[in-house]
Amino acid sequence: MSQQVPIIVLREDTERTRGRDAQRNNIMAAVVIAEAVKSSFGPKGMDKMLVDSFGDVTVSNDGATILKEMDVAHPAAKMVIEVAKTVDAEVGDGTTTAAVLTGGLLKNAEELLDQKIHPTTIISGYRKASEKSAEIIDEIAEAVDPTKSAAYKKILRDVAKTAMSSKFISGSKGELAKVVVDAVLAIAKGAKEDEEISIDNIPRQKQVGMEAVQTQLVKGLVLDKEIVHPTMPKKVEKAKIALFECPLEVSKTEYDAKISISDPTSMQTFLDEEEKMLKSMVDKIVEVGANVVIAQKGIDDFVQHYLAKNGIMAVRRIKKSDVERVHKTTGASIVSKIQNLTKSDLGKAKLVEQRRVGDDKMLFVEGTPKSTVVTLLVRGGTDHIVDEVDRAMNDALYVVRDVVIHPYILYGGGAIESELATKLREYASTLEGREQYAANAFADAIESLPATLAENGGLDPIDILVSLRSAHTEGKSTYGVDLVKGKVADMKKSRIIEPALVKKQVIASAAEAAQMLLKIDDVISSKGGGMPEGPGGEGDFDDE
């Protein structure tokens, strides 16, 4: 019998990791990411200093920021970061929780794999536990009644304060929570029934100077631009706004061309014609009755002069997103050709005014017919502080919006996680076979969150877990970790409130990521593709 010749399918520069080694590598990478953000979890979490390739420094304990700045090569690590990004995009908070929970689920899964429990069994158990978690959350979440205005606002403020309690600005969270709630309710009131409540309608203008507590809400739009000409009016009441996405300049020809001028009079004629074209633009604006011009692109010096001469205010080179916001709030049509401008294209505002904010000048557009956009002027003593205040405000805006669109709340401080773990263990006992182990491992991973909360707060995690288990076994479902008192307490009384929507999204996303990584038993990558060497040689389940 002739000797069998091995068939080489993969290229020489390709690396392949199979079976248990592939899973071990992926789990290890995911756990490393989870461990990196674990110490920043919770109100007593530590900050991370991130230095990019340009030497720019970011100091934050915000999970989304930390993970976004991480430059990782391992594909499994990238998947964990993608989970956090998904959570951030969907609900705006819970990114650190999602990363830590994903790491916990995979760490527990590795122990089950070491016990020879097949990955598909673990995946099935995790899927069932994740679905059961969503059911439990729906059962125990408390409904919020938006018609009871005072109580509703108080709950929303508590939700905002809880989101900001882990941030640098936690000392100012009471005042900032009021600003956040007023901002979200303002855009919710202005939105149509079928219209999505988008945080994009609450732009934030960052300005160094004053304290974080001086952050203010402007019921209108603030553009980080100043008027283009010094003699233009700084304040226009009963504003009629012309909004352009085209430049107010003589357009350049599509092809390069040269004009030969033989005598000075021809030169003057040429310049006069250009000036005439520019003046016709201003004449058109004056004709329709506009007294404010907002342009996405440039405004020629001649046009600036003539606009100022006619008492018309103008700003230029605003962001495209701001063009959309001006359109939304004032009703101004976005004009692409100045010749097409009509009176019906003009937007309206009670007041357009240039004001000094810190060292800069900004344009305030207030009293618009459509209150679909409000602006937050974010303040802080330094650039780093302003950035961190801005991140905290972003999280708070999202969680308040989450409660507005899905009016159900849970109690934080690890209370919901402890209750979930208790109920999941009861549920695990109803499952058949080895799926029980997986469901219990899922419960353990969720329970590791309050343990991490306690550990980061300087408490003994084992003592806290024992107290939490005892309380929840006795039916005290709202008991969690009070890091101020340093013991287990009623989170309902402490007003530590979280949106149910965030918790459901975090658990679902973390479970899906863990299941996806556990399903991988073969990694094929080209050299330099970012797959690190595993702790052992090649192998598969048959070799164990």
Coordinates of C-alpha atoms in Angstrom, one line a residue:
M1 CA 0.0 0.0 0.0
S2 CA 1.5 3.3 -1.0
Q3 CA 2.3 5.9 1.6
Q4 CA -0.4 8.7 1.8
V5 CA 1.0 12.1 0.8
P6 CA -0.2 15.0 3.0
I7 CA -2.3 17.6 1.1
I8 CA -1.3 21.2 1.8
V9 CA -4.4 23.4 1.4
L10 CA -3.3 26.6 3.3
R11 CA -0.6 29.0 2.3
E12 CA 2.8 28.8 4.0
D13 CA 2.3 32.2 5.7
T14 CA -1.0 31.1 7.3
E15 CA -1.3 30.2 11.0
R16 CA -4.0 27.8 12.2
T17 CA -5.2 27.3 15.8
R18 CA -7.8 24.5 16.4
G19 CA -10.0 23.0 19.0
R20 CA -9.4 23.7 22.7
D21 CA -6.4 25.9 21.9
A22 CA -8.5 28.2 19.7
Q23 CA -11.1 28.5 22.4
R24 CA -8.5 29.1 25.1
N25 CA -6.9 31.9 23.1
N26 CA -10.2 33.6 22.4
I27 CA -11.3 33.3 26.0
M28 CA -8.0 34.6 27.2
A29 CA -8.1 37.7 24.9
A30 CA -11.7 38.5 26.0
V31 CA -10.9 38.1 29.7
V32 CA -7.9 40.4 29.3
I33 CA -10.1 43.2 27.9
A34 CA -12.6 42.6 30.7
E35 CA -9.9 42.8 33.3
A36 CA -8.6 46.0 31.8
V37 CA -11.9 47.9 32.5
K38 CA -12.9 45.9 35.6
S39 CA -11.2 48.3 38.0
S40 CA -13.1 51.3 36.5
F41 CA -16.5 49.6 37.2
G42 CA -18.9 51.4 39.6
P43 CA -19.0 54.7 41.5
K44 CA -15.7 53.9 43.2
G45 CA -14.0 52.7 40.1
M46 CA -10.6 54.0 39.1
D47 CA -9.7 56.2 36.2
K48 CA -7.5 55.2 33.2
M49 CA -4.9 57.4 31.6
L50 CA -4.9 56.8 27.8
V51 CA -2.1 58.2 25.7
D52 CA -2.6 58.0 21.9
S53 CA 0.1 57.8 19.2
F54 CA 0.1 61.7 19.0
G55 CA 0.8 62.0 22.7
D56 CA -2.7 63.3 23.5
V57 CA -3.9 62.3 26.9
T58 CA -7.4 61.1 28.0
V59 CA -8.2 60.5 31.6
S60 CA -11.5 58.7 32.1
N61 CA -13.3 55.8 33.8
D62 CA -15.9 55.8 31.0
G63 CA -16.0 52.3 29.6
A64 CA -16.9 53.4 26.1
T65 CA -14.0 55.9 26.0
I66 CA -11.4 53.4 27.4
L67 CA -12.4 50.6 25.0
K68 CA -12.6 53.0 22.0
E69 CA -9.0 54.2 22.7
M70 CA -7.6 50.7 23.0
D71 CA -5.6 49.6 20.0
V72 CA -6.1 45.8 20.1
A73 CA -5.0 43.2 17.5
H74 CA -6.7 40.0 18.7
P75 CA -10.0 39.3 16.9
A76 CA -11.7 38.0 20.0
A77 CA -10.7 41.1 21.9
K78 CA -12.1 43.2 19.1
M79 CA -15.4 41.4 19.4
V80 CA -15.7 42.3 23.1
I81 CA -15.0 45.9 22.2
E82 CA -17.7 45.7 19.5
V83 CA -20.2 44.4 22.1
A84 CA -19.4 47.5 24.2
K85 CA -19.8 49.8 21.2
T86 CA -23.2 48.1 20.4
V87 CA -24.4 48.7 23.9
D88 CA -23.2 52.3 23.8
A89 CA -24.9 53.0 20.5
E90 CA -28.2 51.4 21.5
V91 CA -28.7 52.6 25.1
G92 CA -25.7 54.9 25.8
D93 CA -24.6 53.3 29.1
G94 CA -23.5 50.0 30.5
T95 CA -20.4 49.5 28.3
T96 CA -18.1 48.6 31.2
T97 CA -20.8 46.2 32.6
A98 CA -21.1 44.6 29.1
A99 CA -17.3 44.0 28.8
V100 CA -16.9 42.7 32.4
L101 CA -19.9 40.4 32.0
T102 CA -18.7 39.0 28.7
G103 CA -15.3 38.3 30.4
G104 CA -17.1 36.7 33.3
L105 CA -19.2 34.4 31.1
L106 CA -16.2 33.3 29.1
K107 CA -14.1 32.7 32.2
N108 CA -16.8 30.5 33.7
A109 CA -17.3 28.7 30.4
E110 CA -13.6 27.8 30.4
E111 CA -14.0 26.0 33.7
L112 CA -16.9 24.0 32.2
L113 CA -14.8 23.2 29.1
D114 CA -12.1 21.9 31.4
Q115 CA -14.8 19.6 32.9
K116 CA -15.3 18.2 29.4
I117 CA -18.7 19.8 28.9
H118 CA -19.2 20.4 25.2
P119 CA -19.3 24.0 23.9
T120 CA -22.8 23.5 22.3
T121 CA -24.2 22.5 25.7
I122 CA -22.7 25.6 27.3
I123 CA -24.0 27.8 24.5
S124 CA -27.5 26.3 24.9
G125 CA -27.5 26.8 28.6
Y126 CA -26.3 30.4 28.2
R127 CA -28.9 31.1 25.6
K128 CA -31.7 29.8 27.9
A129 CA -30.3 31.7 30.9
S130 CA -30.1 34.9 28.8
E131 CA -33.7 34.6 27.7
K132 CA -34.8 33.8 31.2
S133 CA -33.0 36.9 32.5
A134 CA -35.0 39.1 30.1
E135 CA -38.2 37.5 31.4
I136 CA -37.2 38.1 35.0
I137 CA -36.3 41.7 34.3
D138 CA -39.8 42.2 32.7
E139 CA -41.4 40.7 35.7
I140 CA -39.6 42.7 38.4
A141 CA -39.2 46.1 36.6
E142 CA -41.3 48.8 38.0
A143 CA -43.4 50.9 35.6
V144 CA -43.0 54.7 35.6
D145 CA -46.1 56.9 35.1
P146 CA -45.2 59.9 32.9
T147 CA -48.6 61.5 33.7
K148 CA -47.5 62.1 37.3
S149 CA -45.2 65.0 36.4
A150 CA -43.4 65.7 39.8
A151 CA -42.8 62.0 40.6
Y152 CA -41.8 61.3 37.0
K153 CA -39.2 64.1 37.0
K154 CA -37.8 62.9 40.3
I155 CA -37.3 59.4 39.0
L156 CA -35.7 60.7 35.9
R157 CA -33.3 62.8 37.9
D158 CA -32.5 59.8 40.1
V159 CA -31.7 57.8 37.0
A160 CA -29.4 60.6 35.7
K161 CA -27.7 60.9 39.1
T162 CA -27.1 57.1 39.2
A163 CA -25.4 57.3 35.8
M164 CA -23.2 60.2 36.9
S165 CA -22.3 58.7 40.3
S166 CA -19.3 56.9 38.9
K167 CA -18.0 60.0 37.1
F168 CA -15.5 62.6 38.2
I169 CA -18.4 65.1 38.5
S170 CA -20.4 63.1 41.0
G171 CA -20.3 66.0 43.5
S172 CA -22.3 68.1 41.1
K173 CA -24.7 65.4 39.9
G174 CA -27.8 66.9 41.6
E175 CA -27.6 70.2 39.6
L176 CA -26.5 68.5 36.4
A177 CA -29.3 65.9 36.6
K178 CA -31.9 68.7 36.5
V179 CA -30.3 70.1 33.4
V180 CA -30.2 66.7 31.7
V181 CA -33.8 65.8 32.5
D182 CA -35.1 69.2 31.3
A183 CA -33.1 68.7 28.0
V184 CA -34.5 65.3 27.3
L185 CA -38.1 66.3 28.2
A186 CA -37.8 69.3 26.0
I187 CA -37.0 67.3 22.9
A188 CA -39.5 64.6 23.9
K189 CA -42.2 67.2 24.0
G190 CA -41.2 68.6 20.6
A191 CA -41.1 65.2 19.0
K192 CA -44.0 63.7 17.0
E193 CA -45.7 60.5 18.2
D194 CA -43.9 58.3 15.6
E195 CA -40.6 60.3 15.8
E196 CA -37.6 58.8 17.6
I197 CA -36.3 60.7 20.6
S198 CA -32.7 61.2 19.5
I199 CA -29.9 62.5 21.7
D200 CA -28.5 64.0 18.5
N201 CA -31.1 66.7 19.0
I202 CA -29.3 67.8 22.2
P203 CA -25.9 69.0 20.8
R204 CA -23.3 69.8 23.4
Q205 CA -20.9 72.8 23.0
K206 CA -17.8 72.4 25.2
Q207 CA -16.3 75.5 26.7
V208 CA -13.4 75.7 29.1
G209 CA -14.0 78.1 32.0
M210 CA -16.2 78.1 35.2
E211 CA -17.1 75.0 37.1
A212 CA -18.9 71.9 35.8
V213 CA -22.0 72.9 37.8
Q214 CA -22.3 76.0 35.6
T215 CA -23.3 73.8 32.6
Q216 CA -26.5 75.2 31.3
L217 CA -29.4 74.4 29.0
V218 CA -30.2 76.7 26.1
K219 CA -33.6 76.2 24.6
G220 CA -32.5 76.6 21.1
L221 CA -29.4 76.1 19.1
V222 CA -25.8 77.3 19.8
L223 CA -23.4 77.5 17.0
D224 CA -19.7 77.6 17.8
K225 CA -19.1 80.4 15.2
E226 CA -18.8 84.2 15.3
I227 CA -20.2 86.8 12.9
V228 CA -18.0 87.2 9.8
H229 CA -17.9 91.0 9.7
P230 CA -17.3 93.4 12.6
T231 CA -20.0 95.9 11.4
M232 CA -22.8 93.4 11.2
P233 CA -25.5 93.5 13.9
K234 CA -24.7 91.3 16.9
K235 CA -28.4 90.8 17.8
V236 CA -31.4 90.3 15.5
E237 CA -34.9 90.0 16.9
K238 CA -37.7 88.4 14.8
A239 CA -35.0 86.8 12.7
K240 CA -35.7 85.6 9.2
I241 CA -33.0 83.0 8.4
A242 CA -31.6 82.1 5.0
L243 CA -29.7 78.7 5.2
F244 CA -27.2 77.8 2.5
E245 CA -25.2 74.7 1.8
C246 CA -23.6 76.4 -1.2
P247 CA -20.7 79.0 -1.0
L248 CA -21.6 82.6 -1.3
E249 CA -18.7 83.1 -3.6
V250 CA -18.0 83.2 -7.4
S251 CA -17.8 79.5 -8.2
K252 CA -14.6 78.2 -9.8
T253 CA -14.8 76.8 -13.3
E254 CA -14.7 73.0 -13.6
Y255 CA -11.7 73.3 -16.0
D256 CA -8.5 75.3 -15.6
A257 CA -8.7 78.4 -17.8
K258 CA -6.7 81.5 -18.4
I259 CA -7.9 84.9 -19.4
S260 CA -5.6 87.3 -21.3
I261 CA -6.1 90.9 -20.4
S262 CA -4.4 93.4 -22.8
D263 CA -5.2 96.7 -21.1
P264 CA -6.1 98.1 -17.7
T265 CA -9.7 98.9 -18.6
S266 CA -10.3 95.2 -19.4
M267 CA -9.0 94.3 -16.0
Q268 CA -11.4 96.7 -14.4
T269 CA -14.3 95.4 -16.4
F270 CA -13.4 91.9 -15.3
L271 CA -13.3 92.9 -11.6
D272 CA -16.5 94.9 -12.0
E273 CA -18.3 91.9 -13.4
E274 CA -17.2 89.7 -10.5
E275 CA -18.3 92.3 -8.0
K276 CA -21.7 92.6 -9.9
M277 CA -22.2 88.8 -9.5
L278 CA -21.4 88.9 -5.8
K279 CA -23.7 91.9 -5.3
S280 CA -26.5 90.1 -7.1
M281 CA -26.3 87.4 -4.4
V282 CA -26.8 90.0 -1.7
D283 CA -29.6 91.6 -3.6
K284 CA -31.4 88.3 -3.8
I285 CA -31.0 87.8 0.0
V286 CA -32.3 91.4 0.6
E287 CA -35.2 90.9 -1.8
V288 CA -36.6 87.9 0.1
G289 CA -36.3 89.8 3.4
A290 CA -33.7 87.7 5.2
N291 CA -31.9 89.4 8.1
V292 CA -29.7 86.4 9.1
V293 CA -27.5 84.3 6.8
I294 CA -26.1 80.9 7.9
A295 CA -23.8 79.2 5.4
Q296 CA -22.2 75.8 5.5
K297 CA -19.4 77.0 3.2
G298 CA -17.5 80.2 2.6
I299 CA -18.7 83.8 2.2
D300 CA -16.7 86.1 0.0
D301 CA -15.3 89.3 1.5
F302 CA -17.4 91.4 -1.0
V303 CA -20.5 89.6 0.1
Q304 CA -19.7 90.1 3.7
H305 CA -19.3 93.8 3.1
Y306 CA -22.6 94.1 1.3
L307 CA -24.5 92.0 3.8
A308 CA -23.1 94.2 6.6
K309 CA -24.1 97.3 4.7
N310 CA -27.7 96.0 4.5
G311 CA -27.7 95.2 8.3
I312 CA -27.7 91.4 7.7
M313 CA -26.0 89.1 10.2
A314 CA -24.0 86.2 8.8
V315 CA -21.9 83.2 9.9
R316 CA -20.1 80.7 7.7
R317 CA -18.5 77.2 7.6
I318 CA -20.8 75.6 10.1
K319 CA -20.9 71.8 10.4
K320 CA -23.3 69.8 8.3
S321 CA -25.0 68.4 11.4
D322 CA -25.6 72.0 12.5
V323 CA -27.1 72.8 9.1
E324 CA -29.6 70.0 9.7
R325 CA -30.4 71.3 13.2
V326 CA -31.0 74.8 11.9
H327 CA -33.3 73.4 9.3
K328 CA -35.2 71.3 12.0
T329 CA -35.6 74.1 14.5
T330 CA -36.2 77.2 12.4
G331 CA -38.0 75.6 9.5
A332 CA -35.4 77.1 7.1
S333 CA -35.0 75.3 3.8
I334 CA -31.5 74.2 2.9
V335 CA -30.8 76.2 -0.2
S336 CA -28.2 74.8 -2.7
K337 CA -28.4 77.6 -5.3
I338 CA -28.8 81.2 -4.2
Q339 CA -30.9 82.0 -7.4
N340 CA -33.5 79.6 -6.1
L341 CA -34.0 81.4 -2.7
T342 CA -37.6 82.4 -2.0
K343 CA -39.4 83.9 1.0
S344 CA -40.9 80.5 1.8
D345 CA -37.3 79.2 2.3
L346 CA -36.7 81.4 5.3
G347 CA -36.6 80.1 8.8
K348 CA -37.8 82.0 11.9
A349 CA -36.5 82.7 15.3
K350 CA -37.4 85.2 18.0
L351 CA -33.8 86.0 18.6
V352 CA -30.4 85.4 17.0
E353 CA -27.5 86.8 19.0
Q354 CA -23.8 86.6 19.3
R355 CA -22.7 86.2 22.9
R356 CA -19.3 85.7 24.6
V357 CA -18.9 82.3 26.2
G358 CA -15.6 82.1 28.1
D359 CA -12.9 83.3 25.6
D360 CA -15.0 82.5 22.5
K361 CA -18.0 84.0 20.8
M362 CA -20.9 81.8 19.9
L363 CA -24.2 82.4 18.0
F364 CA -27.4 81.7 19.9
V365 CA -30.6 80.9 18.0
E366 CA -33.6 81.0 20.4
G367 CA -37.3 81.1 20.3
T368 CA -37.7 78.8 17.3
P369 CA -41.1 77.6 16.1
K370 CA -40.1 73.9 16.5
S371 CA -38.6 73.1 19.9
T372 CA -37.0 69.8 18.6
V373 CA -33.4 70.9 19.4
V374 CA -31.9 72.2 22.7
T375 CA -28.2 72.8 23.4
L376 CA -26.1 72.0 26.5
L377 CA -23.2 74.4 27.2
V378 CA -20.8 72.1 28.9
R379 CA -18.4 73.9 31.3
G380 CA -15.3 72.9 33.2
G381 CA -12.0 74.3 34.5
T382 CA -9.7 72.5 32.0
D383 CA -9.9 70.7 28.7
H384 CA -9.7 67.3 30.4
I385 CA -12.4 68.2 32.9
V386 CA -14.7 69.5 30.2
D387 CA -14.2 66.3 28.2
E388 CA -15.1 64.2 31.2
V389 CA -18.1 66.3 32.0
D390 CA -19.2 65.9 28.4
R391 CA -18.9 62.1 28.6
A392 CA -20.8 62.0 31.9
M393 CA -23.6 64.2 30.4
N394 CA -23.8 61.9 27.4
D395 CA -24.4 58.8 29.6
A396 CA -26.9 60.7 31.7
L397 CA -28.8 61.9 28.6
Y398 CA -29.0 58.4 27.2
V399 CA -30.3 56.7 30.4
V400 CA -33.0 59.4 30.9
R401 CA -34.0 59.0 27.3
D402 CA -34.1 55.2 27.8
V403 CA -36.6 55.6 30.6
V404 CA -38.7 58.1 28.5
I405 CA -39.0 55.6 25.6
H406 CA -39.3 52.5 27.8
P407 CA -40.8 53.6 31.2
Y408 CA -39.5 50.8 33.3
I409 CA -36.9 51.0 36.0
L410 CA -34.7 48.6 38.2
Y411 CA -32.7 49.3 41.3
G412 CA -29.0 49.4 41.0
G413 CA -26.1 48.8 43.3
G414 CA -26.0 45.2 42.3
A415 CA -29.6 44.7 43.4
I416 CA -30.9 43.5 40.1
E417 CA -27.9 41.3 39.4
S418 CA -28.3 39.6 42.8
E419 CA -32.0 39.0 42.2
L420 CA -31.3 37.7 38.7
A421 CA -28.6 35.3 40.1
T422 CA -31.0 34.0 42.8
K423 CA -33.8 33.4 40.3
L424 CA -31.5 31.9 37.6
R425 CA -30.2 29.3 40.1
E426 CA -33.8 28.3 40.8
Y427 CA -34.4 28.2 37.0
A428 CA -31.2 26.1 36.5
S429 CA -32.6 23.3 38.7
T430 CA -35.5 22.9 36.2
L431 CA -33.1 22.3 33.2
E432 CA -32.0 18.8 32.2
G433 CA -28.5 17.5 31.9
R434 CA -25.4 19.6 31.8
E435 CA -27.2 22.7 30.7
Q436 CA -27.8 23.2 34.5
Y437 CA -24.1 23.8 34.9
A438 CA -24.1 26.4 32.2
A439 CA -27.1 28.2 33.6
N440 CA -25.5 28.3 37.1
A441 CA -22.3 29.6 35.5
F442 CA -24.3 32.3 33.9
A443 CA -25.8 33.2 37.3
D444 CA -22.3 33.3 38.8
A445 CA -21.1 35.6 36.1
I446 CA -24.0 38.0 36.7
E447 CA -23.4 37.8 40.5
S448 CA -19.7 38.7 39.9
L449 CA -20.9 42.3 39.0
P450 CA -21.9 43.3 42.6
A451 CA -18.8 41.5 43.9
T452 CA -16.7 43.7 41.6
L453 CA -18.7 46.8 42.7
A454 CA -17.9 45.9 46.3
E455 CA -14.2 45.2 45.6
N456 CA -13.7 48.5 43.8
G457 CA -15.3 50.2 46.7
G458 CA -12.8 48.8 49.2
L459 CA -15.2 46.2 50.7
D460 CA -14.8 42.5 51.1
P461 CA -16.6 41.0 48.1
I462 CA -17.2 37.6 49.8
D463 CA -18.8 39.2 52.8
I464 CA -21.0 41.4 50.5
L465 CA -22.0 38.4 48.4
V466 CA -23.0 36.4 51.5
S467 CA -25.1 39.3 52.8
L468 CA -26.7 39.9 49.3
R469 CA -27.6 36.2 48.9
S470 CA -29.1 36.1 52.4
A471 CA -31.2 39.3 51.7
H472 CA -32.5 38.1 48.3
T473 CA -33.3 34.6 49.6
E474 CA -35.5 36.4 52.2
G475 CA -37.3 38.3 49.4
K476 CA -35.5 41.6 49.7
S477 CA -35.2 42.1 46.0
T478 CA -34.2 45.7 46.1
Y479 CA -31.2 45.2 48.3
G480 CA -27.7 46.0 46.8
V481 CA -24.3 47.4 47.7
D482 CA -24.4 50.8 49.4
L483 CA -20.8 52.0 48.9
V484 CA -21.4 55.1 51.0
K485 CA -22.5 53.2 54.1
G486 CA -20.2 50.3 53.2
K487 CA -22.8 47.6 53.6
V488 CA -25.8 45.9 51.9
A489 CA -28.9 48.2 52.0
D490 CA -32.2 48.9 50.2
M491 CA -31.4 50.6 46.9
K492 CA -35.0 51.8 46.6
K493 CA -34.6 53.9 49.7
S494 CA -31.1 55.1 48.5
R495 CA -32.7 56.0 45.1
I496 CA -30.1 54.1 43.0
I497 CA -32.2 53.6 39.9
E498 CA -31.3 52.2 36.5
P499 CA -33.3 51.9 33.2
A500 CA -34.6 48.3 32.6
L501 CA -33.8 48.8 28.9
V502 CA -30.0 49.2 29.6
K503 CA -29.8 46.1 31.8
K504 CA -31.7 44.0 29.2
Q505 CA -29.4 45.2 26.4
V506 CA -26.2 44.6 28.4
I507 CA -27.1 41.0 29.3
A508 CA -28.3 40.1 25.8
S509 CA -25.2 41.6 24.1
A510 CA -22.8 40.0 26.5
A511 CA -24.5 36.6 26.2
E512 CA -24.5 36.8 22.4
A513 CA -20.8 37.6 22.3
A514 CA -19.9 34.8 24.7
Q515 CA -21.9 32.3 22.7
M516 CA -20.3 33.5 19.5
L517 CA -16.8 33.1 20.8
L518 CA -17.5 29.7 22.3
K519 CA -18.8 28.4 19.0
I520 CA -15.4 29.1 17.4
D521 CA -13.1 26.0 17.3
D522 CA -10.8 26.9 14.4
V523 CA -8.9 30.1 13.8
I524 CA -7.1 30.6 10.5
S525 CA -5.1 33.8 10.1
S526 CA -2.4 35.1 7.9
K527 CA 0.9 36.0 9.6
G528 CA 0.6 39.4 11.3
G529 CA -3.1 38.9 11.5
G530 CA -3.1 39.5 15.2
M531 CA -3.5 36.0 16.5
P532 CA -1.1 35.5 19.4
E533 CA 0.5 32.2 20.2
G534 CA -1.6 30.0 22.4
P535 CA -0.5 28.5 25.6
G536 CA -0.1 25.0 24.0
G537 CA 0.4 23.3 20.7
E538 CA -2.3 22.5 18.1
G539 CA -5.1 20.2 19.2
D540 CA -8.8 19.5 19.1
F541 CA -11.4 17.9 21.3
D542 CA -10.3 14.4 20.3
D543 CA -6.9 15.0 21.8
E544 CA -8.2 15.9 25.2

